[in-house]
């Protein structure tokens, strides 16, 4: 790889860190086969029918599990759930299957783990998958939505976590 490419890739990473994003845990599977990852690459896709997209690295255990299960749940975190974000990002040194023991989980329509107390759970079946060089883009057909209590959302910006202030800009 040339120096120009390295510089462009470094600039791209720095540019993407300037996008403030919601912090989510993407989950799939059941029992000892449950897997999950912390992700910010989540986006609404269509309203009719309700669909979202997620981007997941090919090399993680969660990718394989999502493909095998054909479903996933987007669990949108609030500010008090930062410890879960770190845990599912692999920063706490806890094995992937053991990460689920640190919170309460339910199942919605697809059977994927839905985090109790999340801001919202968006339960999906895979409608389509597009592979890129290092990631898959999963298009999820929404099967169920469960809202939690109102909290301040957990955000990620420039490699740090933040939460929103109570007031909004008019």
Short mmCIF file of N, CA and C in Angstrom, two decimals:
data_model
loop_
_atom_site.label_atom_id
_atom_site.label_comp_id
_atom_site.label_asym_id
_atom_site.label_seq_id
_atom_site.Cartn_x
_atom_site.Cartn_y
_atom_site.Cartn_z
N UNK A 1 0.84 -1.18 0.00
CA UNK A 1 0.00 0.00 0.00
C UNK A 1 0.89 1.24 0.00
N UNK A 2 0.53 2.19 -0.80
CA UNK A 2 1.35 3.39 -0.90
C UNK A 2 1.08 4.34 0.25
N UNK A 3 1.98 5.30 0.41
CA UNK A 3 1.82 6.31 1.46
C UNK A 3 0.55 7.12 1.24
N UNK A 4 0.22 7.42 -0.01
CA UNK A 4 -1.00 8.18 -0.30
C UNK A 4 -2.22 7.40 0.17
N UNK A 5 -2.27 6.08 -0.06
CA UNK A 5 -3.40 5.27 0.38
C UNK A 5 -3.47 5.24 1.90
N UNK A 6 -2.32 5.06 2.56
CA UNK A 6 -2.31 5.08 4.02
C UNK A 6 -2.84 6.40 4.54
N UNK A 7 -2.40 7.48 3.94
CA UNK A 7 -2.85 8.80 4.36
C UNK A 7 -4.35 8.93 4.13
N UNK A 8 -4.85 8.49 3.00
CA UNK A 8 -6.28 8.58 2.72
C UNK A 8 -7.08 7.72 3.71
N UNK A 9 -6.60 6.51 3.99
CA UNK A 9 -7.28 5.66 4.96
C UNK A 9 -7.26 6.28 6.36
N UNK A 10 -6.12 6.86 6.75
CA UNK A 10 -6.04 7.53 8.04
C UNK A 10 -6.98 8.73 8.09
N UNK A 11 -7.02 9.49 7.00
CA UNK A 11 -7.92 10.63 6.94
C UNK A 11 -9.38 10.18 6.99
N UNK A 12 -9.68 9.07 6.32
CA UNK A 12 -11.05 8.55 6.33
C UNK A 12 -11.46 8.14 7.74
N UNK A 13 -10.57 7.43 8.44
CA UNK A 13 -10.87 7.04 9.82
C UNK A 13 -11.11 8.27 10.69
N UNK A 14 -10.27 9.28 10.55
CA UNK A 14 -10.43 10.51 11.32
C UNK A 14 -11.74 11.21 10.96
N UNK A 15 -12.09 11.20 9.70
CA UNK A 15 -13.35 11.82 9.27
C UNK A 15 -14.54 11.08 9.85
N UNK A 16 -14.52 9.75 9.84
CA UNK A 16 -15.65 8.97 10.36
C UNK A 16 -15.80 9.12 11.87
N UNK A 17 -14.69 9.41 12.56
CA UNK A 17 -14.78 9.65 14.00
C UNK A 17 -15.52 10.95 14.31
N UNK A 18 -15.72 11.79 13.30
CA UNK A 18 -16.44 13.05 13.51
C UNK A 18 -17.95 12.88 13.37
N UNK A 19 -18.40 11.68 13.08
CA UNK A 19 -19.84 11.40 13.03
C UNK A 19 -20.30 10.90 14.38
N UNK A 20 -21.10 11.68 15.06
CA UNK A 20 -21.66 11.24 16.34
C UNK A 20 -22.72 10.19 16.03
N UNK A 21 -22.63 9.04 16.69
CA UNK A 21 -23.56 7.95 16.41
C UNK A 21 -24.11 7.35 17.70
N UNK A 22 -25.28 6.76 17.59
CA UNK A 22 -25.85 6.00 18.70
C UNK A 22 -25.02 4.74 18.90
N UNK A 23 -24.97 4.28 20.14
CA UNK A 23 -24.25 3.05 20.45
C UNK A 23 -25.28 1.94 20.61
N UNK A 24 -25.04 0.84 19.91
CA UNK A 24 -25.97 -0.28 19.87
C UNK A 24 -25.24 -1.58 20.15
N UNK A 25 -25.98 -2.54 20.67
CA UNK A 25 -25.47 -3.91 20.73
C UNK A 25 -26.33 -4.72 19.78
N UNK A 26 -25.67 -5.36 18.83
CA UNK A 26 -26.36 -6.24 17.88
C UNK A 26 -26.23 -7.65 18.42
N UNK A 27 -27.35 -8.34 18.56
CA UNK A 27 -27.35 -9.69 19.14
C UNK A 27 -28.03 -10.69 18.23
N UNK A 28 -27.69 -11.94 18.44
CA UNK A 28 -28.30 -13.04 17.69
C UNK A 28 -28.09 -14.34 18.46
N UNK A 29 -28.81 -15.37 18.07
CA UNK A 29 -28.62 -16.70 18.65
C UNK A 29 -29.40 -16.93 19.93
N UNK A 30 -29.28 -18.16 20.43
CA UNK A 30 -29.99 -18.57 21.64
C UNK A 30 -29.07 -19.42 22.50
N UNK A 31 -29.35 -19.41 23.81
CA UNK A 31 -28.59 -20.23 24.75
C UNK A 31 -27.11 -19.93 24.70
N UNK A 32 -26.30 -20.98 24.72
CA UNK A 32 -24.84 -20.81 24.71
C UNK A 32 -24.32 -20.34 23.36
N UNK A 33 -25.19 -20.30 22.36
CA UNK A 33 -24.80 -19.85 21.02
C UNK A 33 -25.09 -18.38 20.80
N UNK A 34 -25.52 -17.66 21.84
CA UNK A 34 -25.77 -16.22 21.68
C UNK A 34 -24.46 -15.49 21.43
N UNK A 35 -24.52 -14.54 20.54
CA UNK A 35 -23.37 -13.71 20.23
C UNK A 35 -23.85 -12.28 20.05
N UNK A 36 -22.92 -11.34 20.25
CA UNK A 36 -23.27 -9.94 20.09
C UNK A 36 -22.04 -9.09 19.89
N UNK A 37 -22.25 -7.88 19.43
CA UNK A 37 -21.17 -6.93 19.22
C UNK A 37 -21.69 -5.52 19.41
N UNK A 38 -20.81 -4.63 19.81
CA UNK A 38 -21.13 -3.22 19.89
C UNK A 38 -20.96 -2.63 18.50
N UNK A 39 -21.95 -1.85 18.08
CA UNK A 39 -21.92 -1.31 16.72
C UNK A 39 -22.51 0.09 16.67
N UNK A 40 -21.92 0.89 15.82
CA UNK A 40 -22.50 2.20 15.53
C UNK A 40 -23.01 2.26 14.09
N UNK A 41 -22.64 1.27 13.28
CA UNK A 41 -23.05 1.24 11.88
C UNK A 41 -24.45 0.62 11.77
N UNK A 42 -25.44 1.40 12.20
CA UNK A 42 -26.85 1.01 12.18
C UNK A 42 -27.62 2.17 11.58
N UNK A 43 -28.56 1.87 10.71
CA UNK A 43 -29.27 2.94 10.03
C UNK A 43 -30.68 2.49 9.66
N UNK A 44 -31.63 3.42 9.76
CA UNK A 44 -32.96 3.11 9.23
C UNK A 44 -32.85 3.05 7.71
N UNK A 45 -33.62 2.19 7.09
CA UNK A 45 -33.54 2.01 5.65
C UNK A 45 -34.85 2.43 4.99
N UNK A 46 -35.94 1.77 5.35
CA UNK A 46 -37.25 2.12 4.80
C UNK A 46 -38.30 2.05 5.90
N UNK A 47 -39.38 2.78 5.71
CA UNK A 47 -40.50 2.75 6.64
C UNK A 47 -41.54 1.74 6.18
N UNK A 48 -41.73 1.65 4.85
CA UNK A 48 -42.71 0.72 4.29
C UNK A 48 -42.01 -0.19 3.30
N UNK A 49 -41.70 -1.41 3.66
CA UNK A 49 -41.86 -2.00 4.99
C UNK A 49 -40.74 -1.50 5.92
N UNK A 50 -40.94 -1.62 7.24
CA UNK A 50 -39.89 -1.20 8.17
C UNK A 50 -38.64 -2.06 8.02
N UNK A 51 -37.51 -1.39 7.71
CA UNK A 51 -36.24 -2.09 7.54
C UNK A 51 -35.10 -1.24 8.10
N UNK A 52 -34.07 -1.92 8.61
CA UNK A 52 -32.84 -1.28 9.04
C UNK A 52 -31.68 -1.96 8.34
N UNK A 53 -30.52 -1.31 8.41
CA UNK A 53 -29.31 -1.98 7.94
C UNK A 53 -28.26 -1.90 9.02
N UNK A 54 -27.45 -2.94 9.08
CA UNK A 54 -26.31 -2.98 9.99
C UNK A 54 -25.09 -3.43 9.20
N UNK A 55 -23.91 -2.99 9.61
CA UNK A 55 -22.66 -3.40 8.98
C UNK A 55 -21.83 -4.15 10.00
N UNK A 56 -21.39 -5.36 9.63
CA UNK A 56 -20.67 -6.22 10.57
C UNK A 56 -19.43 -6.79 9.90
N UNK A 57 -18.31 -6.72 10.60
CA UNK A 57 -17.04 -7.23 10.11
C UNK A 57 -17.14 -8.75 9.92
N UNK A 58 -16.63 -9.23 8.79
CA UNK A 58 -16.65 -10.67 8.47
C UNK A 58 -15.89 -11.52 9.47
N UNK A 59 -14.90 -10.94 10.13
CA UNK A 59 -13.96 -11.74 10.91
C UNK A 59 -14.40 -11.97 12.35
N UNK A 60 -15.50 -11.41 12.78
CA UNK A 60 -15.95 -11.60 14.15
C UNK A 60 -16.89 -12.80 14.28
N UNK A 61 -16.95 -13.34 15.49
CA UNK A 61 -17.86 -14.46 15.77
C UNK A 61 -19.31 -14.08 15.54
N UNK A 62 -19.65 -12.84 15.84
CA UNK A 62 -21.04 -12.41 15.70
C UNK A 62 -21.49 -12.46 14.24
N UNK A 63 -20.60 -12.18 13.31
CA UNK A 63 -20.96 -12.22 11.88
C UNK A 63 -21.44 -13.62 11.50
N UNK A 64 -20.65 -14.61 11.86
CA UNK A 64 -21.01 -16.00 11.55
C UNK A 64 -22.36 -16.34 12.18
N UNK A 65 -22.54 -15.94 13.42
CA UNK A 65 -23.78 -16.26 14.14
C UNK A 65 -24.99 -15.57 13.51
N UNK A 66 -24.83 -14.34 13.07
CA UNK A 66 -25.95 -13.64 12.41
C UNK A 66 -26.34 -14.37 11.14
N UNK A 67 -25.34 -14.76 10.35
CA UNK A 67 -25.61 -15.49 9.10
C UNK A 67 -26.33 -16.81 9.41
N UNK A 68 -25.82 -17.57 10.38
CA UNK A 68 -26.40 -18.87 10.72
C UNK A 68 -27.82 -18.75 11.25
N UNK A 69 -28.09 -17.73 12.07
CA UNK A 69 -29.41 -17.58 12.68
C UNK A 69 -30.42 -16.89 11.77
N UNK A 70 -29.94 -16.10 10.83
CA UNK A 70 -30.84 -15.41 9.92
C UNK A 70 -31.62 -14.29 10.58
N UNK A 71 -31.18 -13.86 11.75
CA UNK A 71 -31.88 -12.80 12.47
C UNK A 71 -30.92 -12.05 13.36
N UNK A 72 -31.35 -10.87 13.81
CA UNK A 72 -30.58 -10.08 14.76
C UNK A 72 -31.50 -9.09 15.45
N UNK A 73 -31.04 -8.60 16.58
CA UNK A 73 -31.77 -7.56 17.30
C UNK A 73 -30.83 -6.38 17.52
N UNK A 74 -31.31 -5.19 17.18
CA UNK A 74 -30.57 -3.95 17.45
C UNK A 74 -31.05 -3.46 18.81
N UNK A 75 -30.15 -3.38 19.76
CA UNK A 75 -30.45 -2.92 21.11
C UNK A 75 -29.80 -1.56 21.29
N UNK A 76 -30.60 -0.50 21.31
CA UNK A 76 -30.09 0.86 21.40
C UNK A 76 -29.83 1.18 22.87
N UNK A 77 -28.59 1.54 23.20
CA UNK A 77 -28.18 1.73 24.59
C UNK A 77 -28.44 3.14 25.10
N UNK A 78 -28.67 3.22 26.41
CA UNK A 78 -28.73 4.52 27.07
C UNK A 78 -27.44 4.75 27.83
N UNK A 79 -27.26 5.98 28.31
CA UNK A 79 -25.97 6.40 28.90
C UNK A 79 -25.51 5.51 30.05
N UNK A 80 -26.44 4.97 30.81
CA UNK A 80 -26.07 4.14 31.96
C UNK A 80 -25.65 2.72 31.58
N UNK A 81 -25.69 2.40 30.30
CA UNK A 81 -25.33 1.06 29.83
C UNK A 81 -23.97 1.02 29.14
N UNK A 82 -23.15 2.01 29.42
CA UNK A 82 -21.82 2.08 28.80
C UNK A 82 -21.00 0.81 29.07
N UNK A 83 -21.12 0.27 30.27
CA UNK A 83 -20.34 -0.93 30.60
C UNK A 83 -20.66 -2.07 29.63
N UNK A 84 -21.90 -2.15 29.18
CA UNK A 84 -22.28 -3.18 28.20
C UNK A 84 -21.64 -2.89 26.84
N UNK A 85 -21.59 -1.63 26.48
CA UNK A 85 -20.95 -1.26 25.21
C UNK A 85 -19.49 -1.71 25.20
N UNK A 86 -18.78 -1.44 26.29
CA UNK A 86 -17.38 -1.86 26.39
C UNK A 86 -17.27 -3.39 26.38
N UNK A 87 -18.15 -4.04 27.10
CA UNK A 87 -18.10 -5.50 27.20
C UNK A 87 -18.32 -6.15 25.83
N UNK A 88 -19.34 -5.71 25.10
CA UNK A 88 -19.64 -6.32 23.81
C UNK A 88 -18.68 -5.85 22.71
N UNK A 89 -17.87 -4.83 23.01
CA UNK A 89 -16.81 -4.41 22.09
C UNK A 89 -15.53 -5.21 22.35
N UNK A 90 -15.58 -6.12 23.34
CA UNK A 90 -14.42 -6.96 23.65
C UNK A 90 -13.38 -6.27 24.52
N UNK A 91 -13.73 -5.16 25.15
CA UNK A 91 -12.75 -4.41 25.94
C UNK A 91 -12.72 -4.82 27.41
N UNK A 92 -13.56 -5.76 27.81
CA UNK A 92 -13.61 -6.14 29.22
C UNK A 92 -12.97 -7.51 29.48
N UNK A 93 -12.45 -8.14 28.43
CA UNK A 93 -11.81 -9.44 28.60
C UNK A 93 -12.75 -10.57 28.94
N UNK A 94 -14.01 -10.44 28.57
CA UNK A 94 -15.02 -11.47 28.86
C UNK A 94 -15.32 -12.23 27.57
N UNK A 95 -15.37 -13.55 27.65
CA UNK A 95 -15.63 -14.40 26.49
C UNK A 95 -16.98 -14.04 25.87
N UNK A 96 -17.09 -14.14 24.53
CA UNK A 96 -18.32 -13.74 23.85
C UNK A 96 -19.61 -14.36 24.41
N UNK A 97 -19.60 -15.63 24.72
CA UNK A 97 -20.82 -16.28 25.23
C UNK A 97 -21.15 -15.82 26.64
N UNK A 98 -20.15 -15.38 27.41
CA UNK A 98 -20.37 -14.98 28.81
C UNK A 98 -20.84 -13.54 28.96
N UNK A 99 -20.78 -12.76 27.92
CA UNK A 99 -21.17 -11.34 28.00
C UNK A 99 -22.64 -11.17 28.34
N UNK A 100 -23.44 -12.13 28.00
CA UNK A 100 -24.89 -12.02 28.23
C UNK A 100 -25.26 -12.18 29.69
N UNK A 101 -24.36 -12.70 30.50
CA UNK A 101 -24.68 -12.93 31.92
C UNK A 101 -24.64 -11.65 32.74
N UNK A 102 -24.28 -10.54 32.15
CA UNK A 102 -24.15 -9.28 32.88
C UNK A 102 -25.35 -8.35 32.69
N UNK A 103 -26.43 -8.87 32.11
CA UNK A 103 -27.66 -8.09 31.92
C UNK A 103 -28.82 -9.08 31.75
N UNK A 104 -30.02 -8.55 31.78
CA UNK A 104 -31.22 -9.36 31.57
C UNK A 104 -31.64 -9.27 30.11
N UNK A 105 -32.04 -10.42 29.56
CA UNK A 105 -32.39 -10.51 28.15
C UNK A 105 -33.73 -11.20 27.99
N UNK A 106 -34.45 -10.84 26.95
CA UNK A 106 -35.71 -11.48 26.57
C UNK A 106 -35.60 -11.87 25.10
N UNK A 107 -36.66 -12.45 24.59
CA UNK A 107 -36.73 -12.73 23.16
C UNK A 107 -37.99 -12.08 22.61
N UNK A 108 -37.88 -11.54 21.40
CA UNK A 108 -39.05 -11.02 20.71
C UNK A 108 -39.41 -12.02 19.60
N UNK A 109 -39.83 -11.57 18.46
CA UNK A 109 -40.31 -12.47 17.40
C UNK A 109 -39.24 -13.39 16.82
N UNK A 110 -38.04 -12.88 16.56
CA UNK A 110 -37.02 -13.68 15.86
C UNK A 110 -36.30 -14.66 16.78
N UNK A 111 -36.38 -14.45 18.07
CA UNK A 111 -35.65 -15.28 19.01
C UNK A 111 -34.29 -14.74 19.36
N UNK A 112 -33.84 -13.65 18.70
CA UNK A 112 -32.56 -13.03 19.04
C UNK A 112 -32.68 -12.37 20.41
N UNK A 113 -31.59 -12.32 21.18
CA UNK A 113 -31.65 -11.69 22.50
C UNK A 113 -31.98 -10.20 22.41
N UNK A 114 -32.96 -9.78 23.21
CA UNK A 114 -33.37 -8.38 23.29
C UNK A 114 -33.03 -7.89 24.70
N UNK A 115 -32.19 -6.87 24.80
CA UNK A 115 -31.72 -6.35 26.08
C UNK A 115 -32.87 -5.67 26.83
N UNK A 116 -33.20 -6.21 28.00
CA UNK A 116 -34.19 -5.58 28.86
C UNK A 116 -33.63 -4.25 29.34
N UNK A 117 -34.42 -3.19 29.26
CA UNK A 117 -33.98 -1.89 29.71
C UNK A 117 -33.28 -1.04 28.66
N UNK A 118 -33.12 -1.55 27.45
CA UNK A 118 -32.54 -0.74 26.37
C UNK A 118 -33.52 0.38 26.02
N UNK A 119 -33.04 1.42 25.36
CA UNK A 119 -33.95 2.47 24.90
C UNK A 119 -35.00 1.88 23.98
N UNK A 120 -34.56 1.02 23.09
CA UNK A 120 -35.47 0.33 22.17
C UNK A 120 -34.77 -0.92 21.67
N UNK A 121 -35.56 -1.95 21.40
CA UNK A 121 -35.08 -3.17 20.75
C UNK A 121 -35.76 -3.24 19.39
N UNK A 122 -34.98 -3.47 18.35
CA UNK A 122 -35.51 -3.60 17.00
C UNK A 122 -35.14 -4.99 16.52
N UNK A 123 -36.12 -5.86 16.48
CA UNK A 123 -35.94 -7.28 16.20
C UNK A 123 -36.14 -7.53 14.71
N UNK A 124 -35.18 -8.18 14.05
CA UNK A 124 -35.19 -8.29 12.59
C UNK A 124 -34.86 -9.69 12.09
N UNK A 125 -35.41 -10.00 10.94
CA UNK A 125 -35.00 -11.15 10.13
C UNK A 125 -34.18 -10.60 8.97
N UNK A 126 -33.17 -11.34 8.56
CA UNK A 126 -32.34 -10.88 7.44
C UNK A 126 -33.14 -10.98 6.15
N UNK A 127 -33.28 -9.85 5.48
CA UNK A 127 -33.95 -9.83 4.19
C UNK A 127 -32.94 -9.97 3.05
N UNK A 128 -31.75 -9.43 3.29
CA UNK A 128 -30.71 -9.47 2.27
C UNK A 128 -29.37 -9.21 2.92
N UNK A 129 -28.31 -9.71 2.27
CA UNK A 129 -26.95 -9.46 2.74
C UNK A 129 -26.08 -9.11 1.55
N UNK A 130 -25.31 -8.04 1.69
CA UNK A 130 -24.36 -7.62 0.65
C UNK A 130 -22.98 -7.67 1.28
N UNK A 131 -22.06 -8.37 0.61
CA UNK A 131 -20.69 -8.49 1.14
C UNK A 131 -19.79 -7.45 0.48
N UNK A 132 -18.94 -6.85 1.31
CA UNK A 132 -17.92 -5.93 0.82
C UNK A 132 -16.57 -6.53 1.16
N UNK A 133 -15.53 -5.76 1.07
CA UNK A 133 -14.18 -6.29 1.31
C UNK A 133 -14.01 -6.86 2.72
N UNK A 134 -14.44 -6.14 3.74
CA UNK A 134 -14.25 -6.61 5.12
C UNK A 134 -15.54 -6.77 5.91
N UNK A 135 -16.63 -6.27 5.38
CA UNK A 135 -17.90 -6.26 6.12
C UNK A 135 -19.05 -6.80 5.28
N UNK A 136 -20.10 -7.20 5.97
CA UNK A 136 -21.37 -7.49 5.33
C UNK A 136 -22.34 -6.41 5.75
N UNK A 137 -23.17 -6.00 4.81
CA UNK A 137 -24.28 -5.11 5.11
C UNK A 137 -25.51 -6.01 5.16
N UNK A 138 -26.12 -6.07 6.34
CA UNK A 138 -27.33 -6.87 6.52
C UNK A 138 -28.54 -5.95 6.47
N UNK A 139 -29.50 -6.28 5.61
CA UNK A 139 -30.75 -5.56 5.56
C UNK A 139 -31.75 -6.35 6.40
N UNK A 140 -32.25 -5.74 7.45
CA UNK A 140 -33.13 -6.43 8.38
C UNK A 140 -34.57 -6.00 8.24
N UNK A 141 -35.45 -6.96 7.97
CA UNK A 141 -36.89 -6.70 7.96
C UNK A 141 -37.36 -6.72 9.41
N UNK A 142 -37.90 -5.60 9.88
CA UNK A 142 -38.29 -5.47 11.27
C UNK A 142 -39.52 -6.32 11.55
N UNK A 143 -39.40 -7.19 12.57
CA UNK A 143 -40.51 -8.05 12.97
C UNK A 143 -41.18 -7.58 14.25
N UNK A 144 -40.42 -6.92 15.11
CA UNK A 144 -40.98 -6.46 16.38
C UNK A 144 -40.14 -5.30 16.91
N UNK A 145 -40.79 -4.42 17.65
CA UNK A 145 -40.12 -3.30 18.30
C UNK A 145 -40.63 -3.25 19.74
N UNK A 146 -39.69 -3.06 20.67
CA UNK A 146 -40.06 -2.90 22.07
C UNK A 146 -39.35 -1.66 22.59
N UNK A 147 -40.13 -0.74 23.17
CA UNK A 147 -39.58 0.49 23.73
C UNK A 147 -39.33 0.31 25.22
N UNK A 148 -38.20 0.83 25.68
CA UNK A 148 -37.88 0.86 27.10
C UNK A 148 -38.29 2.20 27.68
N UNK A 149 -37.88 2.43 28.91
CA UNK A 149 -38.15 3.71 29.53
C UNK A 149 -37.30 4.80 28.89
N UNK A 150 -37.76 6.01 29.00
CA UNK A 150 -37.03 7.13 28.42
C UNK A 150 -35.77 7.41 29.24
N UNK A 151 -34.63 7.43 28.56
CA UNK A 151 -33.32 7.71 29.15
C UNK A 151 -32.53 8.57 28.18
N UNK A 152 -31.40 9.04 28.63
CA UNK A 152 -30.46 9.75 27.76
C UNK A 152 -29.71 8.72 26.92
N UNK A 153 -29.68 8.88 25.59
CA UNK A 153 -28.98 7.90 24.75
C UNK A 153 -27.46 7.95 24.93
N UNK A 154 -26.83 6.81 24.71
CA UNK A 154 -25.37 6.72 24.71
C UNK A 154 -24.89 6.99 23.29
N UNK A 155 -23.98 7.95 23.16
CA UNK A 155 -23.44 8.32 21.86
C UNK A 155 -21.93 8.08 21.82
N UNK A 156 -21.42 7.91 20.60
CA UNK A 156 -19.99 7.74 20.41
C UNK A 156 -19.53 8.81 19.44
N UNK A 157 -18.45 9.52 19.82
CA UNK A 157 -17.91 10.58 18.98
C UNK A 157 -16.41 10.70 19.25
N UNK A 158 -15.62 10.65 18.20
CA UNK A 158 -14.17 10.84 18.28
C UNK A 158 -13.54 9.95 19.35
N UNK A 159 -13.92 8.68 19.35
CA UNK A 159 -13.38 7.64 20.23
C UNK A 159 -13.79 7.78 21.69
N UNK A 160 -14.82 8.55 21.98
CA UNK A 160 -15.29 8.74 23.35
C UNK A 160 -16.80 8.59 23.40
N UNK A 161 -17.29 8.24 24.60
CA UNK A 161 -18.73 8.16 24.83
C UNK A 161 -19.25 9.50 25.34
N UNK A 162 -20.48 9.82 24.95
CA UNK A 162 -21.15 11.04 25.39
C UNK A 162 -22.62 10.72 25.59
N UNK A 163 -23.32 11.62 26.26
CA UNK A 163 -24.78 11.56 26.31
C UNK A 163 -25.30 12.94 25.97
N UNK A 164 -26.55 12.99 25.58
CA UNK A 164 -27.16 14.26 25.21
C UNK A 164 -27.56 15.05 26.44
N UNK A 165 -27.49 16.35 26.34
CA UNK A 165 -28.02 17.21 27.39
C UNK A 165 -29.54 17.14 27.35
N UNK A 166 -30.19 17.51 28.43
CA UNK A 166 -31.64 17.40 28.52
C UNK A 166 -32.36 18.32 27.54
N UNK A 167 -31.82 19.48 27.24
CA UNK A 167 -32.48 20.43 26.36
C UNK A 167 -32.14 20.14 24.90
N UNK A 168 -33.06 20.45 24.01
CA UNK A 168 -32.81 20.29 22.58
C UNK A 168 -32.68 21.67 21.94
N UNK A 169 -32.06 21.71 20.80
CA UNK A 169 -31.91 22.97 20.05
C UNK A 169 -33.14 23.12 19.18
N UNK A 170 -33.78 24.25 19.28
CA UNK A 170 -35.01 24.48 18.50
C UNK A 170 -34.68 24.96 17.10
#
